[in-house]
Amino acid sequence: MTLPVTLADIQAAAARIAPHIHKTDMQADTEVPDMIVKCEYRQKTGAFKLRGATNAILSLPAQRRGHGVITASTGNHGRAMAHAAKSLGVPAVVCLSRLVPENKVDAIRELGAEVRIIGASQDDAMAEVARAVATDGMIDIPPFDDRAIVAGQGTLGLEIVKQCPEMNAILIPLSGGGLAAGLAIVIKALRPDARIIGVTMENGAAMAASLRAGHPVDVTESVSLADSLGGGIGLQNKVTFPICAALLDQVILVTEAEIARAIRHLDRQGHRIEGAAAVGHAAVLAGKFHPTGPTVTVLSGGNIDPALHARIMAGANAAETA
Ligand SMILES: *Cc1c(COP(=O)(O)O)cnc(C)c1O
C-alpha cells in the first residue's frame, strides 16, 4: 500500500523549513534508565507545530500566498500559523469565539495575526473560516490532516534519528496524528526495527478509538491535562488515519494522574512542559511501557497555563481545580 506522505516528502520539507525553525536538542533522563527526551517544547512558539505550518505555507504557490491564511485554532496550531505567516510575510487571520480568554487572544495578536472575534462558539469561528475561504480566497491551513503538515512534523523524526541513531522505541503524543504519522514514516524507513508507540489520554482520544474501530469515529470530548490532545480526527480523514493505522505498532492510554506525575518528574529533570508532552513519560512511569533499550519520548510542547502548572507541582492530579 502506498501512503500519502513519503520519506522524500519529509526530506524536502526539512530543506524548505530549515532557515525558519530551531533544531532542538535531546537529553537523557537522569533518573529513568534508557529514557531520552526530545526537547521540542523549546521550538519557537513552544511546540513542534511550527514545522508543519511553515512547510504548509511555503508549499503554497507564490500567487496563492497573497490571499492569506486562516484558521480557527486557538491552541499551538493557531500560534504556529500566526508566527509562520508573519515571518514569511503572508497575511494571517485567526478566528476566535467571544469565549476565548483575553490572554489567548492577546498572545495570538502578539504573534502578528489579525484576530477576528466571531460569535459565541468554536462552530461560529469555523463558519467564518469557511466563509473567508469561499468568498475571499483565503487558505485554510489544517492542523493535521494534510500532506504538507505531516511532512513538516516528520522533520522532527529526521532530527531524532540523527541525534539518537541507537533508538529502539519511540513514544509519541497522539491526537489528530500529524506528529505520529510524520515521525512513523521516517522511523519505519530509517530505523525499521524500532517500535513506534502512540500515547494519548484515556478519555476523549479520537485517534485511539478510530484505530480500534478501523475507521474514523467521533468521541465525546472531556477536560484533560493534555488539552492539546483534544478534538476529533475528522470523519473524512484522508491522511493521518491511514498512516497511523499502517505504521503505529501500539497505542497506550494514560490517566490524568499518570500525566500529572510525569509533568512533575520532567520538571525535576529541568523540562517545563504541557500535559500533552508528558504522555510518553507517563506511560513509562506507570509501567505501561517497559523500555528494553534507548527509548525516545517527544516533549512536544511547553504551553501550559502557569497557574495550572503550579497546581500540578503542588500535587494536583487533574485539570479541574481541586
Ligand atoms: C498538537 C499537539 C500534539 C498532537 O499532535 P497531532 O499531530 O494532533 O497528533 C501533541 N502535543 C502538543 C504539544 C501539541 O500541540
Short mmCIF file of C-alpha atoms and ligand atoms in Angstrom, two decimals:
data_model
loop_
_atom_site.label_atom_id
_atom_site.label_comp_id
_atom_site.label_asym_id
_atom_site.label_seq_id
_atom_site.Cartn_x
_atom_site.Cartn_y
_atom_site.Cartn_z
CA MET A 1 0.00 0.00 0.00
CA THR A 2 1.34 3.47 -0.81
CA LEU A 3 0.91 6.03 1.93
CA PRO A 4 0.03 9.67 1.20
CA VAL A 5 3.39 11.02 2.50
CA THR A 6 6.88 9.64 1.74
CA LEU A 7 10.32 9.94 3.29
CA ALA A 8 11.32 12.06 0.27
CA ASP A 9 8.46 14.50 1.03
CA ILE A 10 9.79 14.86 4.58
CA GLN A 11 13.39 15.34 3.42
CA ALA A 12 12.19 18.06 1.03
CA ALA A 13 10.23 19.70 3.88
CA ALA A 14 13.34 19.69 6.08
CA ALA A 15 15.34 21.59 3.47
CA ARG A 16 12.44 24.02 2.94
CA ILE A 17 11.84 24.92 6.59
CA ALA A 18 15.43 24.76 7.91
CA PRO A 19 16.02 28.54 7.87
CA HIS A 20 12.80 29.15 9.85
CA ILE A 21 12.91 26.66 12.73
CA HIS A 22 15.20 25.72 15.60
CA LYS A 23 16.86 22.33 15.78
CA THR A 24 16.05 21.16 19.30
CA ASP A 25 18.31 19.03 21.47
CA MET A 26 17.90 15.65 23.13
CA GLN A 27 18.76 14.78 26.72
CA ALA A 28 18.99 11.59 28.74
CA ASP A 29 16.67 11.21 31.73
CA THR A 30 18.99 11.02 34.74
CA GLU A 31 16.51 9.01 36.86
CA VAL A 32 14.98 6.52 34.42
CA PRO A 33 17.43 4.26 32.53
CA ASP A 34 17.22 4.19 28.71
CA MET A 35 14.92 7.23 28.51
CA ILE A 36 15.91 10.08 26.21
CA VAL A 37 13.76 13.18 25.66
CA LYS A 38 13.49 15.29 22.52
CA CYS A 39 13.16 18.86 23.76
CA GLU A 40 10.79 20.16 21.10
CA TYR A 41 8.96 22.33 23.64
CA ARG A 42 11.92 24.67 23.08
CA GLN A 43 10.85 25.17 19.46
CA LYS A 44 9.77 28.75 18.54
CA THR A 45 6.12 29.24 19.63
CA GLY A 46 6.62 26.45 22.17
CA ALA A 47 5.60 23.44 20.10
CA PHE A 48 6.51 21.32 17.05
CA LYS A 49 3.50 22.67 15.12
CA LEU A 50 5.69 25.42 13.67
CA ARG A 51 7.31 22.76 11.45
CA GLY A 52 4.08 21.74 9.75
CA ALA A 53 2.65 25.25 9.49
CA THR A 54 5.87 26.61 7.97
CA ASN A 55 6.04 23.77 5.45
CA ALA A 56 2.36 24.17 4.53
CA ILE A 57 2.72 27.91 3.86
CA LEU A 58 5.99 27.51 1.94
CA SER A 59 4.36 24.76 -0.16
CA LEU A 60 1.63 27.14 -1.42
CA PRO A 61 2.13 28.50 -4.92
CA ALA A 62 3.51 32.06 -4.60
CA GLN A 63 0.45 33.71 -6.13
CA ARG A 64 -1.87 32.00 -3.65
CA ARG A 65 0.10 33.08 -0.57
CA GLY A 66 -1.01 36.68 -1.10
CA HIS A 67 -4.61 35.68 -0.32
CA GLY A 68 -3.53 34.97 3.23
CA VAL A 69 -4.02 32.00 5.54
CA ILE A 70 -6.74 31.42 8.10
CA THR A 71 -7.57 29.05 10.95
CA ALA A 72 -9.92 28.74 13.90
CA SER A 73 -7.34 27.09 16.17
CA THR A 74 -6.65 28.81 19.50
CA GLY A 75 -4.01 26.32 20.52
CA ASN A 76 -0.49 25.51 19.37
CA HIS A 77 -1.53 25.23 15.71
CA GLY A 78 -3.00 28.76 15.73
CA ARG A 79 0.14 30.13 17.36
CA ALA A 80 2.36 28.33 14.86
CA MET A 81 0.34 29.50 11.88
CA ALA A 82 0.38 33.11 13.10
CA HIS A 83 4.15 33.04 13.67
CA ALA A 84 4.99 31.25 10.40
CA ALA A 85 2.77 33.56 8.35
CA LYS A 86 4.31 36.66 9.87
CA SER A 87 7.89 35.52 9.36
CA LEU A 88 7.10 34.58 5.74
CA GLY A 89 5.27 37.85 5.06
CA VAL A 90 1.88 36.22 4.49
CA PRO A 91 -1.31 37.78 5.93
CA ALA A 92 -2.87 35.57 8.62
CA VAL A 93 -6.27 35.58 10.30
CA VAL A 94 -7.21 33.60 13.39
CA CYS A 95 -10.96 33.37 14.04
CA LEU A 96 -11.94 33.07 17.68
CA SER A 97 -15.22 33.00 19.53
CA ARG A 98 -16.08 35.53 22.24
CA LEU A 99 -15.47 32.75 24.80
CA VAL A 100 -11.72 32.55 24.20
CA PRO A 101 -9.94 34.14 27.17
CA GLU A 102 -8.33 37.56 26.66
CA ASN A 103 -4.78 36.31 27.35
CA LYS A 104 -5.03 33.79 24.48
CA VAL A 105 -6.41 36.49 22.17
CA ASP A 106 -3.51 38.81 23.07
CA ALA A 107 -0.94 36.04 22.57
CA ILE A 108 -2.16 35.39 19.02
CA ARG A 109 -2.21 39.15 18.22
CA GLU A 110 1.34 39.45 19.54
CA LEU A 111 2.42 36.73 17.10
CA GLY A 112 1.27 39.05 14.33
CA ALA A 113 -2.07 37.63 13.16
CA GLU A 114 -5.31 39.53 12.68
CA VAL A 115 -7.76 38.24 15.26
CA ARG A 116 -11.42 38.05 14.23
CA ILE A 117 -13.84 37.59 17.11
CA ILE A 118 -16.91 35.84 15.72
CA GLY A 119 -19.94 34.57 17.62
CA ALA A 120 -20.12 32.61 20.83
CA SER A 121 -18.81 29.17 19.90
CA GLN A 122 -16.00 27.38 18.09
CA ASP A 123 -18.57 26.44 15.42
CA ASP A 124 -19.18 30.15 14.68
CA ALA A 125 -15.44 30.72 14.37
CA MET A 126 -15.18 27.75 11.99
CA ALA A 127 -18.10 29.09 9.93
CA GLU A 128 -16.14 32.34 9.45
CA VAL A 129 -13.14 30.33 8.24
CA ALA A 130 -15.37 28.57 5.68
CA ARG A 131 -16.82 31.93 4.59
CA ALA A 132 -13.39 33.55 4.17
CA VAL A 133 -12.16 30.55 2.15
CA ALA A 134 -15.21 30.57 -0.14
CA THR A 135 -15.58 34.36 -0.52
CA ASP A 136 -12.15 35.93 -0.03
CA GLY A 137 -9.98 33.10 -1.39
CA MET A 138 -8.13 32.73 1.93
CA ILE A 139 -6.37 29.43 2.52
CA ASP A 140 -7.33 27.23 5.45
CA ILE A 141 -4.21 25.62 6.93
CA PRO A 142 -5.47 22.44 8.65
CA PRO A 143 -3.93 21.35 11.96
CA PHE A 144 -3.03 17.74 10.99
CA ASP A 145 -4.92 16.06 8.12
CA ASP A 146 -2.80 17.46 5.32
CA ARG A 147 0.23 16.11 3.42
CA ALA A 148 2.34 19.26 3.87
CA ILE A 149 1.56 19.38 7.59
CA VAL A 150 2.53 15.72 8.10
CA ALA A 151 5.72 16.21 6.07
CA GLY A 152 6.63 19.23 8.21
CA GLN A 153 6.04 17.39 11.50
CA GLY A 154 8.08 14.46 10.14
CA THR A 155 11.18 16.66 10.02
CA LEU A 156 11.36 16.18 13.78
CA GLY A 157 11.92 12.47 13.08
CA LEU A 158 14.93 13.19 10.84
CA GLU A 159 16.50 15.11 13.73
CA ILE A 160 15.77 12.31 16.21
CA VAL A 161 17.27 9.58 14.02
CA LYS A 162 20.41 11.67 13.54
CA GLN A 163 20.75 12.58 17.24
CA CYS A 164 19.90 9.14 18.60
CA PRO A 165 20.74 6.51 15.95
CA GLU A 166 20.68 3.75 18.57
CA MET A 167 16.98 4.29 19.47
CA ASN A 168 14.88 1.14 19.73
CA ALA A 169 11.50 2.65 20.63
CA ILE A 170 9.72 5.99 20.45
CA LEU A 171 6.67 7.17 22.39
CA ILE A 172 4.74 9.88 20.53
CA PRO A 173 1.88 12.08 21.83
CA LEU A 174 -1.15 11.27 19.65
CA SER A 175 -4.14 13.46 18.83
CA GLY A 176 -5.03 14.15 15.19
CA GLY A 177 -1.98 12.09 14.30
CA GLY A 178 0.03 14.62 12.27
CA LEU A 179 3.03 14.26 14.55
CA ALA A 180 2.79 10.47 14.89
CA ALA A 181 2.27 9.97 11.14
CA GLY A 182 5.27 12.13 10.20
CA LEU A 183 7.57 10.51 12.76
CA ALA A 184 6.40 6.99 11.89
CA ILE A 185 7.18 7.43 8.17
CA VAL A 186 10.74 8.50 8.98
CA ILE A 187 11.40 5.88 11.62
CA LYS A 188 9.90 2.93 9.71
CA ALA A 189 12.11 3.89 6.77
CA LEU A 190 15.38 4.60 8.62
CA ARG A 191 15.08 2.51 11.82
CA PRO A 192 12.73 -0.32 10.78
CA ASP A 193 13.36 -2.30 13.98
CA ALA A 194 12.33 0.50 16.36
CA ARG A 195 8.91 0.20 17.99
CA ILE A 196 6.57 3.16 17.32
CA ILE A 197 4.00 3.82 20.02
CA GLY A 198 1.30 6.48 20.09
CA VAL A 199 0.30 7.67 23.56
CA THR A 200 -2.81 9.61 24.46
CA MET A 201 -5.20 10.26 27.33
CA GLU A 202 -7.78 7.73 28.45
CA ASN A 203 -10.81 9.95 27.90
CA GLY A 204 -11.71 11.53 24.60
CA ALA A 205 -8.94 10.06 22.46
CA ALA A 206 -10.41 10.11 18.94
CA MET A 207 -7.50 8.52 17.05
CA ALA A 208 -7.23 5.64 19.53
CA ALA A 209 -10.98 4.94 19.21
CA SER A 210 -10.78 5.25 15.42
CA LEU A 211 -7.87 2.81 15.16
CA ARG A 212 -9.82 0.33 17.29
CA ALA A 213 -12.94 0.78 15.13
CA GLY A 214 -10.96 0.52 11.88
CA HIS A 215 -12.36 3.84 10.59
CA PRO A 216 -12.59 7.45 11.85
CA VAL A 217 -15.11 7.86 14.67
CA ASP A 218 -16.17 10.76 16.90
CA VAL A 219 -15.72 10.67 20.65
CA THR A 220 -17.10 12.82 23.44
CA GLU A 221 -14.57 15.43 24.50
CA SER A 222 -13.57 15.69 28.12
CA VAL A 223 -11.39 18.04 30.13
CA SER A 224 -7.79 16.79 30.33
CA LEU A 225 -4.39 17.94 31.50
CA ALA A 226 -3.36 17.03 27.95
CA ASP A 227 -5.59 19.75 26.45
CA SER A 228 -3.54 19.87 23.21
CA LEU A 229 -4.58 16.24 22.56
CA GLY A 230 -8.33 17.01 22.48
CA GLY A 231 -10.57 17.17 19.40
CA GLY A 232 -11.65 14.77 16.69
CA ILE A 233 -9.68 13.42 13.73
CA GLY A 234 -12.34 14.30 11.12
CA LEU A 235 -14.79 11.68 9.86
CA GLN A 236 -13.44 12.34 6.34
CA ASN A 237 -9.83 11.91 7.47
CA LYS A 238 -7.64 11.15 4.43
CA VAL A 239 -4.02 11.40 5.50
CA THR A 240 -3.25 10.79 9.18
CA PHE A 241 -5.66 7.93 9.87
CA PRO A 242 -4.36 5.63 7.11
CA ILE A 243 -0.74 6.37 8.04
CA CYS A 244 -1.28 5.78 11.77
CA ALA A 245 -3.27 2.61 11.02
CA ALA A 246 -0.44 1.27 8.86
CA LEU A 247 2.59 2.27 10.92
CA LEU A 248 1.85 2.53 14.67
CA ASP A 249 2.83 -0.66 16.50
CA GLN A 250 0.74 0.10 19.57
CA VAL A 251 -1.36 2.81 21.26
CA ILE A 252 -1.15 3.32 25.03
CA LEU A 253 -3.71 5.29 27.06
CA VAL A 254 -2.72 7.16 30.23
CA THR A 255 -4.77 8.60 33.08
CA GLU A 256 -4.82 12.18 34.34
CA ALA A 257 -2.89 11.20 37.49
CA GLU A 258 -0.24 9.48 35.36
CA ILE A 259 0.12 12.64 33.23
CA ALA A 260 0.41 14.83 36.35
CA ARG A 261 3.11 12.59 37.77
CA ALA A 262 5.09 12.78 34.52
CA ILE A 263 4.82 16.60 34.46
CA ARG A 264 6.32 16.66 37.98
CA HIS A 265 9.04 14.16 37.05
CA LEU A 266 10.03 16.07 33.91
CA ASP A 267 10.01 19.38 35.80
CA ARG A 268 12.59 17.88 38.18
CA GLN A 269 14.60 16.99 35.07
CA GLY A 270 14.50 20.64 34.02
CA HIS A 271 11.68 20.38 31.46
CA ARG A 272 8.68 22.66 31.97
CA ILE A 273 6.15 21.13 29.61
CA GLU A 274 2.43 20.92 28.99
CA GLY A 275 0.32 17.83 29.67
CA ALA A 276 0.23 16.64 26.06
CA ALA A 277 4.02 16.48 26.04
CA ALA A 278 4.17 14.33 29.18
CA VAL A 279 2.17 11.32 27.99
CA GLY A 280 5.14 9.26 26.76
CA HIS A 281 6.92 9.52 30.07
CA ALA A 282 3.59 8.94 31.82
CA ALA A 283 3.30 5.56 30.09
CA VAL A 284 6.79 4.52 31.22
CA LEU A 285 6.49 5.79 34.80
CA ALA A 286 3.14 3.97 35.12
CA GLY A 287 4.70 0.68 33.95
CA LYS A 288 2.54 0.61 30.82
CA PHE A 289 5.65 0.53 28.62
CA HIS A 290 8.91 -1.18 29.55
CA PRO A 291 12.00 0.17 27.76
CA THR A 292 14.33 -2.56 26.52
CA GLY A 293 16.87 -0.15 25.02
CA PRO A 294 17.20 3.54 24.15
CA THR A 295 13.64 4.89 24.22
CA VAL A 296 12.75 8.36 22.99
CA THR A 297 9.84 10.42 24.29
CA VAL A 298 8.82 13.53 22.38
CA LEU A 299 8.33 16.56 24.63
CA SER A 300 6.03 18.11 22.05
CA GLY A 301 5.10 21.42 23.68
CA GLY A 302 5.51 23.70 26.66
CA ASN A 303 2.48 25.99 26.54
CA ILE A 304 0.93 25.29 29.93
CA ASP A 305 -1.09 27.79 31.93
CA PRO A 306 1.27 28.87 34.75
CA ALA A 307 -1.47 28.58 37.37
CA LEU A 308 -2.25 25.01 36.28
CA HIS A 309 1.45 24.12 36.30
CA ALA A 310 1.74 25.46 39.84
CA ARG A 311 -1.27 23.40 40.98
CA ILE A 312 0.18 20.24 39.46
CA MET A 313 3.58 20.87 41.07
CA ALA A 314 1.75 21.24 44.38
CA GLY A 315 0.27 17.78 43.87
CA ALA A 316 -2.93 18.25 41.85
CA ASN A 317 -3.73 15.26 39.66
CA ALA A 318 -6.48 16.66 37.44
CA ALA A 319 -7.25 19.66 35.24
CA GLU A 320 -10.13 20.94 37.38
CA THR A 321 -9.24 22.90 40.48
CA ALA A 322 -9.48 20.52 43.40
C1 LIG B 1 -0.94 19.22 18.53
C2 LIG B 1 -0.14 18.67 19.63
C3 LIG B 1 0.03 17.28 19.82
C4 LIG B 1 -0.66 16.26 18.95
O1 LIG B 1 -0.32 16.36 17.61
P1 LIG B 1 -1.22 15.70 16.48
O2 LIG B 1 -0.49 15.94 15.22
O3 LIG B 1 -2.56 16.39 16.53
O4 LIG B 1 -1.38 14.26 16.83
C5 LIG B 1 0.87 16.86 20.84
N1 LIG B 1 1.47 17.72 21.66
C6 LIG B 1 1.33 19.06 21.53
C7 LIG B 1 2.03 19.95 22.48
C8 LIG B 1 0.52 19.58 20.50
O5 LIG B 1 0.39 20.91 20.38
#
